[in-house]
Coordinates of C-alpha atoms in Angstrom, one line a residue:
Chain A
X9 CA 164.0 0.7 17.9
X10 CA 165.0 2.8 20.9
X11 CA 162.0 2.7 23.7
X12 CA 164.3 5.1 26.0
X13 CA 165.0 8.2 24.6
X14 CA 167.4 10.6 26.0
X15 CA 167.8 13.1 23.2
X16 CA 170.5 15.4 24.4
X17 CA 173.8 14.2 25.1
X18 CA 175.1 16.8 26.6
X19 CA 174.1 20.0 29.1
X20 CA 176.0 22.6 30.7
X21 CA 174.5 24.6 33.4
X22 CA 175.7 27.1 35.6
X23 CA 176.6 26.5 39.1
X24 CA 173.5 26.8 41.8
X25 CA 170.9 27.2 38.7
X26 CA 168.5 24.6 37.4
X27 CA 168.9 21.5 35.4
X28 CA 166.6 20.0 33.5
X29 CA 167.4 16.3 32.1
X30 CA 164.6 15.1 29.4
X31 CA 163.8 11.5 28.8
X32 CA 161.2 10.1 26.7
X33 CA 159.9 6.5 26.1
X34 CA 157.7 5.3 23.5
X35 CA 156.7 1.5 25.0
X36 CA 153.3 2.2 27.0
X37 CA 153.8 -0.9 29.0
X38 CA 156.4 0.9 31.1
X39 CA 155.4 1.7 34.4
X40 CA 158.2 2.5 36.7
X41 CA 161.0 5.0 35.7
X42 CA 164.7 5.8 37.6
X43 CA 167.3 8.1 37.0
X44 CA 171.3 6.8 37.6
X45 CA 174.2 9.1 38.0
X46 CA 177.5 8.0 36.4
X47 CA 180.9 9.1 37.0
X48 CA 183.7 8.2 35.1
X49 CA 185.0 4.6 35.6
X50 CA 182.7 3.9 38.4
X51 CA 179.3 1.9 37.8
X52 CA 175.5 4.0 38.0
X53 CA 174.0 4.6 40.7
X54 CA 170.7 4.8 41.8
X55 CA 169.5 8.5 41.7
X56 CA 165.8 8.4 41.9
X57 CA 162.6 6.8 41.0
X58 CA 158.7 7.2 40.2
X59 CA 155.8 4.9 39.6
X60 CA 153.3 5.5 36.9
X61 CA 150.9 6.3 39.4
X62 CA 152.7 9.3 40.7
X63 CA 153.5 12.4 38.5
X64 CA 156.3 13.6 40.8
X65 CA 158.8 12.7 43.3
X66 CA 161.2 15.0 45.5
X67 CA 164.1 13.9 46.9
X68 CA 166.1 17.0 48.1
X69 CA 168.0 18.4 45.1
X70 CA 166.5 16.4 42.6
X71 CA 163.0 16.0 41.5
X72 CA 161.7 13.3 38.5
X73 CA 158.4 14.5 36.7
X74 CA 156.2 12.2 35.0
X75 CA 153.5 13.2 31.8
X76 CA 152.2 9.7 31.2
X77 CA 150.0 11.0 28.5
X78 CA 153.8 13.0 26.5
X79 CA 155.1 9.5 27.5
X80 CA 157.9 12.2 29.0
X81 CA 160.0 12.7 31.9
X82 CA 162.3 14.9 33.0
X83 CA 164.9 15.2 36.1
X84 CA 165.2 18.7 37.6
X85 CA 168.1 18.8 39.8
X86 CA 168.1 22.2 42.0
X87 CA 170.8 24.1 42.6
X88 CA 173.0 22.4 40.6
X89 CA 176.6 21.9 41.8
X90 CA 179.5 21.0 40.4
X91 CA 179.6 17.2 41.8
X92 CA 176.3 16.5 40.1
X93 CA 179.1 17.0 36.4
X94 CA 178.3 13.8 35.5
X95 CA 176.8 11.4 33.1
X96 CA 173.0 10.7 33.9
X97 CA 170.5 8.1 32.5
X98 CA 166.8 7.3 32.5
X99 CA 165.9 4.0 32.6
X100 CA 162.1 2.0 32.4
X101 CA 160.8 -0.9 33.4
X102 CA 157.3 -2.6 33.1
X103 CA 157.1 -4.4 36.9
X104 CA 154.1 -6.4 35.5
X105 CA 156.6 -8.4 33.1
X106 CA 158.3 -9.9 36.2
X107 CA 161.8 -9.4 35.7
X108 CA 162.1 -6.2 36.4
X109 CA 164.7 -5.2 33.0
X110 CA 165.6 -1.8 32.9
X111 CA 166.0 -0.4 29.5
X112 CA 168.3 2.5 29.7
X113 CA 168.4 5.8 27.2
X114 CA 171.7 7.1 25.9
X115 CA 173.0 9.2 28.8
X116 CA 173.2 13.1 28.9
X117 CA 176.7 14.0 29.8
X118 CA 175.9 17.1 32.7
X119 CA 178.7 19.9 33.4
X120 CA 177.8 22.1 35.9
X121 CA 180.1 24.9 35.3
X122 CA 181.3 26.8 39.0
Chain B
X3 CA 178.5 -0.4 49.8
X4 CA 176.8 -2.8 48.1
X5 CA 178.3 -6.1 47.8
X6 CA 179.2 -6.8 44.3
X7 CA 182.5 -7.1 42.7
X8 CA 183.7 -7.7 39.1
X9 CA 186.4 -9.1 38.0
X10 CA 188.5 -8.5 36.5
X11 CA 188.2 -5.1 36.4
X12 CA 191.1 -4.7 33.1
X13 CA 191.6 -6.8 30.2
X14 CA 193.0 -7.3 27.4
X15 CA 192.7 -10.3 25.2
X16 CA 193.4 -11.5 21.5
X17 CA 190.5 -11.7 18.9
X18 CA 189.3 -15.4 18.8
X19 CA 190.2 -16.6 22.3
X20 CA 187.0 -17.3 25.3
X21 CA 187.5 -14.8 27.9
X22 CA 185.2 -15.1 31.1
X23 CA 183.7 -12.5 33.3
X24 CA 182.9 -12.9 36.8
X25 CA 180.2 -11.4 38.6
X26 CA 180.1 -11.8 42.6
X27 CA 177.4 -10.5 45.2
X28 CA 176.6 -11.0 49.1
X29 CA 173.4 -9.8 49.0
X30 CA 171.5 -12.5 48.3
X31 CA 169.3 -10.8 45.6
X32 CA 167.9 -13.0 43.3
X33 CA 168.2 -10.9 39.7
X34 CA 171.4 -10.3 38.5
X35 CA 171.7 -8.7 34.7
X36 CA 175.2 -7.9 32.6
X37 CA 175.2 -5.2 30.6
X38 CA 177.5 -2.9 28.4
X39 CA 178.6 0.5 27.7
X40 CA 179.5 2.0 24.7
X41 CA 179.6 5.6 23.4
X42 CA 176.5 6.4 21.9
X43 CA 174.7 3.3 22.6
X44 CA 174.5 3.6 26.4
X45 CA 173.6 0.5 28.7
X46 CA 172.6 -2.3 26.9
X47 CA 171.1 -5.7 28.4
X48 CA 173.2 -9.0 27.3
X49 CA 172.3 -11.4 29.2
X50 CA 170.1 -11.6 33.0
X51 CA 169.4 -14.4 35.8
X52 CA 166.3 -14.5 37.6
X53 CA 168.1 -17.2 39.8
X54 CA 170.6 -20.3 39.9
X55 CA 170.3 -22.0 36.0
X56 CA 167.7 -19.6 35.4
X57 CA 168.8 -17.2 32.7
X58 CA 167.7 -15.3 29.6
X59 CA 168.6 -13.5 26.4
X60 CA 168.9 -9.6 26.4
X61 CA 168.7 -7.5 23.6
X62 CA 172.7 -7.8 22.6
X63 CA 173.3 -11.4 23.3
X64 CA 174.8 -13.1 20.3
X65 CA 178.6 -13.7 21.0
X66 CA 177.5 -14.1 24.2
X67 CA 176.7 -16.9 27.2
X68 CA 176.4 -16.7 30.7
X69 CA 175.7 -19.3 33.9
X70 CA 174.5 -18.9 37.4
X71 CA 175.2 -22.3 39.4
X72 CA 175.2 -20.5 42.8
X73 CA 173.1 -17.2 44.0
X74 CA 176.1 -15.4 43.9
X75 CA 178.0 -15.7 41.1
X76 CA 177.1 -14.8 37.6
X77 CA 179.4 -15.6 34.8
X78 CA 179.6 -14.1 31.4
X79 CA 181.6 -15.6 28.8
X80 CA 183.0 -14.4 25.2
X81 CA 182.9 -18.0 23.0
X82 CA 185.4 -16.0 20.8
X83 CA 185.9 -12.7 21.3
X84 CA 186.3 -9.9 18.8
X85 CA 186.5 -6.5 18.2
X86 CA 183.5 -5.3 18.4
X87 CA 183.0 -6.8 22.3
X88 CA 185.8 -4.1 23.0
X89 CA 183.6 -2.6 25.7
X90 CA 183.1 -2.2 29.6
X91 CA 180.7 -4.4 30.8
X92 CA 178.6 -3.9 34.1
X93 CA 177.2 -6.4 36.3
X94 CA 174.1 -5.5 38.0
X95 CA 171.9 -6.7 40.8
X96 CA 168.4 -6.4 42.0
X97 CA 165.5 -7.3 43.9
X98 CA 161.9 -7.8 42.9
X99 CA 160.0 -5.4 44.9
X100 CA 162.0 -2.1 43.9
X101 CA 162.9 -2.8 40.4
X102 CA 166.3 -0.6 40.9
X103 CA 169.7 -1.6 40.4
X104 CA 173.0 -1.9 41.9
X105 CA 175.8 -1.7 40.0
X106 CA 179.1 -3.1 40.0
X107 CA 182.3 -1.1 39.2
X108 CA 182.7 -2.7 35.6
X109 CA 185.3 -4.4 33.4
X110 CA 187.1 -2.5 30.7
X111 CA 187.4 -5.2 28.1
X112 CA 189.8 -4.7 25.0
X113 CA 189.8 -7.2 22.4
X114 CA 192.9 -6.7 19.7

């Protein structure tokens, strides 16, 4: 029973347009939500965050949107460049269950194509 | 960076032996979680700490144990591995307030 969807593995985008990363969750009790950046044999890194209470969060390039009622979020990463080629996952947590778990989705594997 | 280091970060070992993971930080954070990655399956929890003796199943723990007798080290062990722990396996760390994690590099762990 997967609670953090990521349904496509992989996107190609075009260097200095938009990309759009989808995540979806199905466990209501998740309240705070992150994106990581992977590269190859290196561990994630933090990309980005949002609480429930928020529906969006900028942080230069990259903004996270949040539909709490779609139980949906998605990671818009503007322009695109080729360093952002990478694998990226969405991860939830529910901060009220104390010990702050992340459950991760699959990954979507980003090329950004120069 | 962050202080936290795996080791080691290559392995090989032989079906049926114990093979131990270490997991080292000098942060002082309190929560430290092991996870692995494989194709198709993404991050998956094992095993997490929420501090020293404190510790707790994740979702893919059978096969698995780990210990925590100081802050800074966590230890995962393989009571005999086999094939299907052929994985890389992350160590992570975090603190309460933001929830986020920091990630060591990972151990490439092949089991023949």
């Amino acid at each position: 029973d997967q609670q953090v969807k990521q349904n496509s593995p992989s996107l190609s985008v075009q260097e200095g347009r938009i990309s759009i990363l989808n995540c979806d969750y199905t466990n209501s009790m998740f309240d705070y939500f992150l994106w990581y950046k992977k590269y190859p044999a290196e561990g994630p890194t933090f990309l980005i965050s949002i609480s429930s209470i928020k529906d969006k969060n900028e942080d230069g390039r990259f903004t996270v949107f949040l539909n709490k009622s779609a139980k949906h979020l998605s990671l818009h990463i503007v322009p695109s460049q080729p360093g952002d080629s990478a694998v990226y996952f969405c991860a939830a947590t529910s901060t009220g269950a104390g010990s702050y778990q992340l459950t991760f989705g699959k990954g979507t594997k980003l090329s950004v194509i120069p | 960076d962050a202080g936290i280091t795996q080791s080691p970060r290559h392995k090989v070992t032989e079906t049926g032996t114990p093979v131990t993971l270490r997991c080292h930080q000098t942060e002082n954070h309190r929560y430290m979680y092991w996870y692995r990655q494989d194709p198709g399956h993404g991050l998956r929890l094992i095993h997490y700490s929420y501090g020293v003796k404190d510790t707790d199943k994740g979702e893919v723990s059978d096969g698995y144990s780990v210990s925590r007798s100081k802050t800074e080290d966590f230890l995962l062990t393989l009571e005999s591995a086999t094939s299907s722990q052929t994985s890389v396996y992350f160590c992570a760390i975090s603190e309460m307030q933001t929830g986020g994690y920091t990630f060591g590099s990972g151990t490439r762990l092949t089991v023949v």
